[in-house]
XYZ file of C-alpha atoms in Angstrom:
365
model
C -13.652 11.634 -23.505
C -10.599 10.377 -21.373
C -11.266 8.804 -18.735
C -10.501 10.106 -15.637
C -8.785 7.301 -12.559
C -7.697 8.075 -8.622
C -5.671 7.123 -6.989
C -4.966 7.567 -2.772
C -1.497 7.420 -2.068
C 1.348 7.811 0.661
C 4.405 7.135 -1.772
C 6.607 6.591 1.527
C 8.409 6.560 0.066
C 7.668 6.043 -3.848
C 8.977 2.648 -4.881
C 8.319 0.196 -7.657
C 5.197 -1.089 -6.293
C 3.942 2.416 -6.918
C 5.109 2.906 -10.243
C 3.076 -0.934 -11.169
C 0.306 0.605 -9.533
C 0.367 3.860 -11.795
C 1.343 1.864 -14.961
C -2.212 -0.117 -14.915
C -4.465 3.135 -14.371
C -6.016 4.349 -17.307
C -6.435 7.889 -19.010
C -5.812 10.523 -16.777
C -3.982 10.119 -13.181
C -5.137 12.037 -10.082
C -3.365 11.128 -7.205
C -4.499 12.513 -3.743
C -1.434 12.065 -1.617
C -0.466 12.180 1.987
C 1.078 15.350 2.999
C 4.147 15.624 5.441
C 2.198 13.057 8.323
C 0.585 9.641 7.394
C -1.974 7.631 8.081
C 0.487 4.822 10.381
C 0.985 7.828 12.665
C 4.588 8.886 11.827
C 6.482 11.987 9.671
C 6.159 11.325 6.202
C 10.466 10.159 5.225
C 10.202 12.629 2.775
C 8.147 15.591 2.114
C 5.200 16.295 0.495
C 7.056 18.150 -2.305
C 10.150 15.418 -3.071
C 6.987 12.890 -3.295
C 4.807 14.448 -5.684
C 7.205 14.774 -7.958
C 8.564 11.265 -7.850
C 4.587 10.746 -9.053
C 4.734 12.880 -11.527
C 7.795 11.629 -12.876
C 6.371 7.764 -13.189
C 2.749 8.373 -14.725
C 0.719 11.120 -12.441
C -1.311 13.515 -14.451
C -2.029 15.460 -11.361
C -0.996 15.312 -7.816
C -3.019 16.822 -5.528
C -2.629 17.053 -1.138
C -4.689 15.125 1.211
C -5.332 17.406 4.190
C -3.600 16.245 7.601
C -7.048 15.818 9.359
C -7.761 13.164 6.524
C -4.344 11.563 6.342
C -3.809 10.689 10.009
C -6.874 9.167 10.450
C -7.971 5.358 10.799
C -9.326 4.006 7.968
C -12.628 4.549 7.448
C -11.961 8.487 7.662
C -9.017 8.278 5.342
C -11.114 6.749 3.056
C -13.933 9.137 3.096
C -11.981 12.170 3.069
C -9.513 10.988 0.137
C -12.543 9.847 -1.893
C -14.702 13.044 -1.601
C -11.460 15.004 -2.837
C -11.438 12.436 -5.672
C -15.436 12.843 -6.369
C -14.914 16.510 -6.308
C -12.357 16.650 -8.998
C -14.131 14.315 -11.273
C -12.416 11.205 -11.170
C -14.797 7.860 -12.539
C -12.294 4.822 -11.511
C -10.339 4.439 -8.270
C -7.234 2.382 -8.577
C -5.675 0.800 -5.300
C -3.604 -1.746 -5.028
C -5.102 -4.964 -2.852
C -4.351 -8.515 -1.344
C -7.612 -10.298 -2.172
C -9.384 -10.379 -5.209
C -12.830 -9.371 -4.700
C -14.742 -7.237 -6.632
C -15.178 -4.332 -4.333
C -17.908 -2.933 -6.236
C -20.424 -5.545 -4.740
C -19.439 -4.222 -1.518
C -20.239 -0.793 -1.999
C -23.508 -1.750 -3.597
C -23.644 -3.924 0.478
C -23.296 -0.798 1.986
C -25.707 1.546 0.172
C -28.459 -0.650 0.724
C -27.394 -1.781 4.518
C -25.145 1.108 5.925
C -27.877 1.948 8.721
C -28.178 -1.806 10.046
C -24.197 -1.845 9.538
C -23.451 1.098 11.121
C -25.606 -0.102 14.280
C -24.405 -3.380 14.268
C -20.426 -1.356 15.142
C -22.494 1.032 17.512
C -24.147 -1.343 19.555
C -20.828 -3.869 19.645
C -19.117 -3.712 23.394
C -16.157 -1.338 23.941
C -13.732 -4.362 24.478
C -13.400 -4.394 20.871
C -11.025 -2.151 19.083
C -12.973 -0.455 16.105
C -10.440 -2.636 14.051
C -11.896 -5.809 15.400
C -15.656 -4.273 15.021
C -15.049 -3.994 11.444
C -14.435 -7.193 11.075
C -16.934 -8.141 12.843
C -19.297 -6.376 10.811
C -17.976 -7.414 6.979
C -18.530 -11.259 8.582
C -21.502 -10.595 9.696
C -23.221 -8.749 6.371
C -21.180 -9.985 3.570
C -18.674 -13.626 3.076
C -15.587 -10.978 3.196
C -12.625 -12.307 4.784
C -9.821 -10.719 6.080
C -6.591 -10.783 8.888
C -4.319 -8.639 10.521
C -1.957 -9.519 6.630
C -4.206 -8.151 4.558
C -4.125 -4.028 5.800
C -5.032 -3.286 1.896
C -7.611 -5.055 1.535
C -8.865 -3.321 4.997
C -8.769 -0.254 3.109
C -10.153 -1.465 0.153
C -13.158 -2.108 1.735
C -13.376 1.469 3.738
C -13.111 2.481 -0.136
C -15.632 0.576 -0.966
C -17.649 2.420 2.246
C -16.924 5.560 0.688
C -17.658 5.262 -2.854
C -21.357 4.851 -1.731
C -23.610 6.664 -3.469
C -20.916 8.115 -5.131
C -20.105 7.906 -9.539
C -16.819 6.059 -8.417
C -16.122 2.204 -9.538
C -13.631 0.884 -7.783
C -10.893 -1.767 -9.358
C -8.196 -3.221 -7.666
C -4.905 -4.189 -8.815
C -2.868 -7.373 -7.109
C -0.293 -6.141 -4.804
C 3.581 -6.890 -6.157
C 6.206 -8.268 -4.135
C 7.006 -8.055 -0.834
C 3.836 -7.833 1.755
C 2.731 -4.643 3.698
C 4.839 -4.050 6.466
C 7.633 -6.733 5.327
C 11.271 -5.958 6.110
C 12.585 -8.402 3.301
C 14.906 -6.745 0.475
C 15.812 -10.001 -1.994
C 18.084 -8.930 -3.882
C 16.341 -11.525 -6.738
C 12.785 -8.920 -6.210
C 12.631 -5.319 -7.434
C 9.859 -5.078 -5.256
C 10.375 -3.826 -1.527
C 7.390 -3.081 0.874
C 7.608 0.631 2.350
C 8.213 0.098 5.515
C 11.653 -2.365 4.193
C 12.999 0.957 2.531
C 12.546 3.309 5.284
C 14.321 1.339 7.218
C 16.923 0.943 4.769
C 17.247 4.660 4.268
C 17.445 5.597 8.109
C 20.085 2.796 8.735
C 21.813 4.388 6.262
C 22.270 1.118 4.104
C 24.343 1.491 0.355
C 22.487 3.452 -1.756
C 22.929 1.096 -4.178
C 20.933 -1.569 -2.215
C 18.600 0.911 -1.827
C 17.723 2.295 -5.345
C 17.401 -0.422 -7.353
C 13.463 -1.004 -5.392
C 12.304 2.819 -6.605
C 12.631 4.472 -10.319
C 13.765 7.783 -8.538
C 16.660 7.959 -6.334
C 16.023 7.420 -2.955
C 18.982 8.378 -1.126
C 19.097 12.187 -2.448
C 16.295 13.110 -0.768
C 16.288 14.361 3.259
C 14.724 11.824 5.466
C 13.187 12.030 8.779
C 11.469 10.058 11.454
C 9.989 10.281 15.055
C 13.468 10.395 16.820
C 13.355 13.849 15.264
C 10.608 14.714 17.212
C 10.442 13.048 20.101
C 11.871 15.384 22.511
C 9.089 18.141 20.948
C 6.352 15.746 22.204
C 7.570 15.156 25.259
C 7.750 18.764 26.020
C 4.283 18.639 24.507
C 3.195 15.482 27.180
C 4.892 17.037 29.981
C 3.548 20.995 29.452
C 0.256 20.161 28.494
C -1.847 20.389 31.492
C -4.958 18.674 30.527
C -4.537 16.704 27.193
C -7.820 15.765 27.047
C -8.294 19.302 24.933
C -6.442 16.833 22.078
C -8.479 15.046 19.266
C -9.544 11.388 20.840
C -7.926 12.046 23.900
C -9.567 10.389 26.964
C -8.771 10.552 30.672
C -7.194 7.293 30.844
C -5.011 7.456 27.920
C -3.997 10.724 29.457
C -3.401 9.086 32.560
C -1.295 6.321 31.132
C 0.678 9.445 28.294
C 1.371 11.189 32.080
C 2.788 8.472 33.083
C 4.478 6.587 30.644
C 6.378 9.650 29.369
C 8.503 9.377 32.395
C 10.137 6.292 31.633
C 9.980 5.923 27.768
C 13.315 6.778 26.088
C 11.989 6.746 22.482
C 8.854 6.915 20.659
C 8.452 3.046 19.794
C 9.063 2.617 23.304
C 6.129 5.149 24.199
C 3.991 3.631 22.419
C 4.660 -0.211 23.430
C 3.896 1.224 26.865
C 1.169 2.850 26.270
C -0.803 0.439 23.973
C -3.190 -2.407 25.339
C -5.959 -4.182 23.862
C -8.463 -1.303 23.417
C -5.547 1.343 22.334
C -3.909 -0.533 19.320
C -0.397 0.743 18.531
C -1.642 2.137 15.340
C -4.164 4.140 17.831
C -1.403 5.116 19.958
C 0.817 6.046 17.356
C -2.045 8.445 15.780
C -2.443 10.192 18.637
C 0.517 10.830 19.576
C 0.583 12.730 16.500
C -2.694 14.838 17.599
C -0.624 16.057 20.626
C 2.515 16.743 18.681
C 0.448 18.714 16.232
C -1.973 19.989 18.613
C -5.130 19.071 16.599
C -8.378 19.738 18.579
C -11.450 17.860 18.223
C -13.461 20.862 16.547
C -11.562 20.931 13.531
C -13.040 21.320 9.777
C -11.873 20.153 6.640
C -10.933 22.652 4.249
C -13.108 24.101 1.234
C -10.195 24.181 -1.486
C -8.041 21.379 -2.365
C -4.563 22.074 -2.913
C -2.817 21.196 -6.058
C 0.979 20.208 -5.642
C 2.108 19.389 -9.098
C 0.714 18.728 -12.734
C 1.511 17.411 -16.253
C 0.374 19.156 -18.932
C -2.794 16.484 -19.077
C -3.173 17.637 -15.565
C -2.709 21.270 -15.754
C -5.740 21.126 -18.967
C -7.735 18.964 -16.538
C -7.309 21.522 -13.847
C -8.784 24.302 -15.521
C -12.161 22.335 -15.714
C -12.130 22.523 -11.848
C -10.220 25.523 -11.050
C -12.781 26.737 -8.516
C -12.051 23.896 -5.751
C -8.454 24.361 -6.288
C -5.763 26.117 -5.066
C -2.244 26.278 -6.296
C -0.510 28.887 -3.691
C -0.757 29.298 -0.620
C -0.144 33.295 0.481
C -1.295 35.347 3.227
C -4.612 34.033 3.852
C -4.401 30.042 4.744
C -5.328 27.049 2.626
C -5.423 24.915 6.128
C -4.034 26.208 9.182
C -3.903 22.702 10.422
C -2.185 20.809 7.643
C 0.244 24.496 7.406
C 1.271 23.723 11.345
C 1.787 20.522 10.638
C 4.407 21.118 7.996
C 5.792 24.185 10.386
C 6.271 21.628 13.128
C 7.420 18.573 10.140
C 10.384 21.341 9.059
C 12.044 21.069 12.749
C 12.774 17.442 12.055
C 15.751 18.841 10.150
C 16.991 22.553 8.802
C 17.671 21.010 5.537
C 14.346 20.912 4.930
C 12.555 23.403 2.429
C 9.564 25.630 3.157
C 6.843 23.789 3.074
C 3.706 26.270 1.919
C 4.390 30.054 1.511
C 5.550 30.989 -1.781
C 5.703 27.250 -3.056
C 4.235 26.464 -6.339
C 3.017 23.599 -7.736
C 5.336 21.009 -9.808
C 5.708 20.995 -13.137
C 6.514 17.960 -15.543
């Protein structure tokens, strides 16, 4: 039988990195992706469509859409989301690329035997602590795992490794290439650029030469977007919103300080510096300020059906096997009314861009 490997993915935007990472899966490739907002808190550059079919066009068998509630969430929940979409299509090996080499299967065989004691050891830590820093404090505390504020893979590896509990799913990670996470270096003597490098690139509107050369698809085609294209929407949002503690992990005193702060900030990096402290991280802040954009409530569900955006023929066979948790269009009656306003609200960052659900079907390579 083939074997069947995972992959969770932003691909924001696809680069070479991502096409290593694809190359050293085995068998067949699921990828569950980010849809148009990602886990940093921020637009995807490109949208969910133009992505999956950079994947499919440098090794993915099957490309399939992580829900919004999962993909703008902090780690733990991305993780957990992203893997039960992965369990429930079958896959035996997740592939992620990672900083430290550890064998992350020892720490998933940690957690199933100590997940109570660890989970009360983050409970009964004070509230000074970000839940960053409790993690941390945790893995030191259970297990010899090391780890910094450099090494936001291996961070995730381990809420993989969290998830995969008690779960058919071995987990292997592959040595990250090039530049590090976050890194705004572009050496021209590298192929390798970090994301965050090439959206830069792209929105400063660098040669596209200087840009394509880090991705096997062509980069500067494809209609970007970023906060600045929405800023003025949330601070309508901010402003109108009388009591935005009706928004997912919205308190009184970050209201307070959103009130506030709104007044004076003249761009959304700016918000969020202002907003931040040692509690509220930025990548906190920046999350939910994407709850209020979006509107997301704290009653939401995940949905039942996970929905397919593109397929090889491998992955159209492989499909068929698991047809009932799938969808492939979306028509009258909603696949996720959260993740579909979402990508109503991601289409006003510019009228170039496409339809993002009604009518759509999925890719085909």
């Amino acid at each position: 039988m083939t074997k069947i490997t995972g992959i969770i993915a932003e691909f924001n935007p696809f680069h070479n990195g991502h096409q290593h990472l694809l190359a050293q899966a085995e068998g067949l490739k699921i990828v569950v992706m980010s849809g148009n907002w990602v886990q940093r808190g921020a637009p995807a550059i490109f949208d969910k469509w133009t992505r999956a079919e950079m994947a499919l066009e440098n090794g993915a068998d099957l490309v399939v859409e992580m829900p919004t509630l999962v993909s703008v969430q902090a780690a733990d929940f991305f993780a957990s989301g992203s893997v039960d979409i992965l369990a429930e299509l079958g896959v035996e090996e997740l592939v992620f690329g990672s900083e430290t080499a550890i064998d992350y299967n020892e720490i998933t065989a940690l957690y199933e035997k100590k997940a109570d004691q660890m989970n009360a050891f983050i409970e009964n830590l004070p509230d000074e602590y970000s839940y960053p820093e409790k993690t941390q404090l945790m893995w030191e505390h259970f297990s010899t795992v090391k780890f910094d504020g450099n090494t936001p893979n291996h961070v995730l590896g381990l809420a993989y490794a969290k998830a995969c509990a008690n779960k058919k799913i071995r987990l292997r990670a592959v040595a990250r290439t090039g530049s590090e996470h976050g890194s705004q270096d572009m050496s021209m003597q590298s192929r390798f650029a970090s994301g965050t490098a090439l959206r830069t690139a792209i929105l400063d509107g660098q040669p596209a030469d200087e840009i394509n050369r880090y991705s096997p698809s062509v980069l500067t085609e494809a209609q970007a977007v970023d906060w600045s294209a929405y800023f003025d929407l949330l601070r309508y949002k901010i402003i109108s919103t009388e009591d935005l503690t009706t928004i997912f992990q919205v308190n009184e005193e970050l209201s307070s300080r959103l009130k506030k702060q709104i007044k004076v900030a003249k761009n959304f990096d700016e918000l969020v510096t202002l907003v931040h402290t040692k509690r509220y991280t930025k990548a906190r802040v920046r999350r939910i300020l994407t709850y209020l954009l979006l509107d997301i409530k704290p009653d939401f569900t995940l949905p039942k059906q996970i929905h397919v955006l593109g397929f090889t023929a491998k992955g159209q066979q492989h499909l068929r096997s698991v047809s009932d948790k799938t969808i492939v269009k979306i028509g009258q009656q909603p696949w996720d009314s959260v993740t579909q306003k979402a990508d109503a609200i991601y289409q006003l960052g510019s009228n170039q861009l496409l339809e993002q659900n009604h009518g759509r079907k999925p890719i085909i390579k």
